[in-house]
Coordinates of C-alpha atoms in Angstrom, one line a residue:
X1 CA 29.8 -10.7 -1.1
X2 CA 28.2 -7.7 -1.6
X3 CA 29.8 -4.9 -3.6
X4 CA 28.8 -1.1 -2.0
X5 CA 29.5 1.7 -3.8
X6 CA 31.2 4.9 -1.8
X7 CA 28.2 6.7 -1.8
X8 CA 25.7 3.6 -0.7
X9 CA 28.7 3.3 2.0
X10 CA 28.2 7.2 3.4
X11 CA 24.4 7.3 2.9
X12 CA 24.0 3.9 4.7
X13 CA 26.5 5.6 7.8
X14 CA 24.7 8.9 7.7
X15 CA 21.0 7.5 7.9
X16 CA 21.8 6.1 10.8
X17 CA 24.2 8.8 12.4
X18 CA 21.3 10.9 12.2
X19 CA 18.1 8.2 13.1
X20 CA 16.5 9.1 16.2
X21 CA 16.2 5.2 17.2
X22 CA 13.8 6.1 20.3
X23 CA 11.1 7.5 17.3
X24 CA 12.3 5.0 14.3
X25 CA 12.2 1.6 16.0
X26 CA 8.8 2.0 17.7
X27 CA 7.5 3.4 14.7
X28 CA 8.5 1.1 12.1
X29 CA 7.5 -1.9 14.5
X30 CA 3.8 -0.5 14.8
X31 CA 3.8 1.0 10.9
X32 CA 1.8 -2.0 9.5
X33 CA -1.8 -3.3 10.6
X34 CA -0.5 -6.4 9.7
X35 CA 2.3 -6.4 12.2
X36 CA -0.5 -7.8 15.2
X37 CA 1.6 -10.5 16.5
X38 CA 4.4 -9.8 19.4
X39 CA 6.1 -12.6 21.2
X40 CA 8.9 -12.1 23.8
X41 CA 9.8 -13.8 26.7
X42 CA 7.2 -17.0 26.0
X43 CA 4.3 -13.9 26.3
X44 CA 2.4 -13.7 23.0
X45 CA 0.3 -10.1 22.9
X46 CA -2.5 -10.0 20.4
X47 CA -4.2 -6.8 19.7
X48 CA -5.0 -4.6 16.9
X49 CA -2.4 -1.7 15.4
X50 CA -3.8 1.3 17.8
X51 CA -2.6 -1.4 20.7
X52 CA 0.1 -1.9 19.4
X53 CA 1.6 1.7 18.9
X54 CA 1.5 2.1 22.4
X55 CA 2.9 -1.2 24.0
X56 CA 5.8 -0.5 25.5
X57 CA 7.6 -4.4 25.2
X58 CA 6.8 -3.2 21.0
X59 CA 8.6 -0.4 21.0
X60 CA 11.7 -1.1 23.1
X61 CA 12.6 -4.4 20.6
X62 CA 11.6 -1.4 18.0
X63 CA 14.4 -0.2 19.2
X64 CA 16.5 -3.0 19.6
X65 CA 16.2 -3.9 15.8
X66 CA 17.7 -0.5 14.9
X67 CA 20.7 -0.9 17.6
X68 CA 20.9 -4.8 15.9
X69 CA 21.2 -2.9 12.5
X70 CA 23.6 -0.7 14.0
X71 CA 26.0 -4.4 13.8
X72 CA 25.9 -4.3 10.0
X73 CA 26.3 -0.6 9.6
X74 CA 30.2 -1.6 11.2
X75 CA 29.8 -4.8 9.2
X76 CA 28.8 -3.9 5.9
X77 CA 31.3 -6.1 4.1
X78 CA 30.2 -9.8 5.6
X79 CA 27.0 -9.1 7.3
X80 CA 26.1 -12.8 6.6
X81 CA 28.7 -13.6 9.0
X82 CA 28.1 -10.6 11.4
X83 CA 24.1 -12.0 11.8
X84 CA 25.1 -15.7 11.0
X85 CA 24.4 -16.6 15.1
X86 CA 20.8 -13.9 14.7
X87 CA 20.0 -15.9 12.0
X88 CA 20.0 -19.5 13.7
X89 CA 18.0 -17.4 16.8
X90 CA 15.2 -16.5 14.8
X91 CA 15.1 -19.5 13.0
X92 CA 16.0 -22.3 15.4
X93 CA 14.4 -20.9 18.6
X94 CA 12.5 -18.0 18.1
X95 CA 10.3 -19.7 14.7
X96 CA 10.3 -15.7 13.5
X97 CA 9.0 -16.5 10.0
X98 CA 11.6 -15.2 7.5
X99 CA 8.9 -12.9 5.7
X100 CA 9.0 -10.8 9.1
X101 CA 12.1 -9.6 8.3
X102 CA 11.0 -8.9 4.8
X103 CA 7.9 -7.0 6.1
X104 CA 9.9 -5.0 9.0
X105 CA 12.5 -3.7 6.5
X106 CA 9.5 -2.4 4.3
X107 CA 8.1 -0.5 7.3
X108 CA 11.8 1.0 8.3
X109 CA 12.1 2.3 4.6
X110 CA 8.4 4.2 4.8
X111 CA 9.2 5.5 8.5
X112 CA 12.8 6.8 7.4
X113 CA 11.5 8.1 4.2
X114 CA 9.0 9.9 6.2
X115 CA 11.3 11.3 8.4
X116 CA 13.8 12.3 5.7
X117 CA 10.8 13.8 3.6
X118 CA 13.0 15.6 0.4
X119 CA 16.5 14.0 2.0
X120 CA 15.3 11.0 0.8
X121 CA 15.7 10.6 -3.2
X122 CA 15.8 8.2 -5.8
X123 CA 19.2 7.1 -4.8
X124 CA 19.2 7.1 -1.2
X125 CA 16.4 5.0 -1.1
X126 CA 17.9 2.5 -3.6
X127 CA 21.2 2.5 -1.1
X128 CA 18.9 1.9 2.4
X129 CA 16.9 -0.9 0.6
X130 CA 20.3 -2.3 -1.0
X131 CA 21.6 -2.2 2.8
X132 CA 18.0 -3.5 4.5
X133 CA 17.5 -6.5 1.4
X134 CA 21.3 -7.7 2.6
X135 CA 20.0 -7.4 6.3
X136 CA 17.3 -9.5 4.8
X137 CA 18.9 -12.2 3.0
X138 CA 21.9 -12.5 5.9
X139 CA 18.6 -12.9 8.4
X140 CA 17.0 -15.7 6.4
X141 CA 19.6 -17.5 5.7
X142 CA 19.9 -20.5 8.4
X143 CA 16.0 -21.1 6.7
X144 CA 17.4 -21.9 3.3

């Protein structure tokens, strides 16, 4: 179990309470060149990064993935449990290798450091990444 300190508690709830998810979720799905690969719905899209910023089926699970972190914001102490069935998804059906999850939160913490700009100290960004490396972890664990 994780421990969260009040303050990684109210900057976790307030990053979020203030995320435009329609800007963040696109954005942090299309951040990375490396992020080239989409796959829903048996349809695999391959195309460079300028393609990918404007595919639509990108940016709405963009957006998806912030509304799915919204579950662990209101779960913070057992989000193992809260993504145990996400977990088993990814893993078990969807074959979403683990380092993707790894990757994404990387991307969310650049795009939501650039939106914050000055908002966004020292110790705000040690509390998101706290939160997202939990996010991480509960993700990953049905491959371990």
């Amino acid at each position: 179990m994780v421990e969260w300190t009040d303050f990684e508690r109210a900057t976790i709830q307030s990053i979020f309470s203030k995320m435009d998810y329609d800007d963040v979720g696109p954005a942090a799905l299309s951040t990375n060149d490396k992020i080239i690969y989409f796959c829903t719905l048996s349809v695999c899209i391959y195309h460079n990064a300028a393609a990918i910023q404007g595919n639509t089926m990108v940016a709405v699970h963009g957006k998806t993935v912030l509304h799915g972190l919204d579950r662990a914001v209101k779960n913070m102490d057992d989000i193992k449990a809260t993504y145990a069935e996400l977990s088993v998804l990814h893993s078990e059906k969807l074959h979403v290798d683990p380092d993707n999850f790894r990757l994404l939160a990387d991307c969310l913490t650049i795009v939501v450091a650039a939106r914050m700009g000055a908002e966004f100290t020292a110790d705000v960004q040690g509390a998101f990444q706290k939160f997202l490396a939990v996010v991480v972890s509960s993700l990953g664990k049905q491959y371990h």
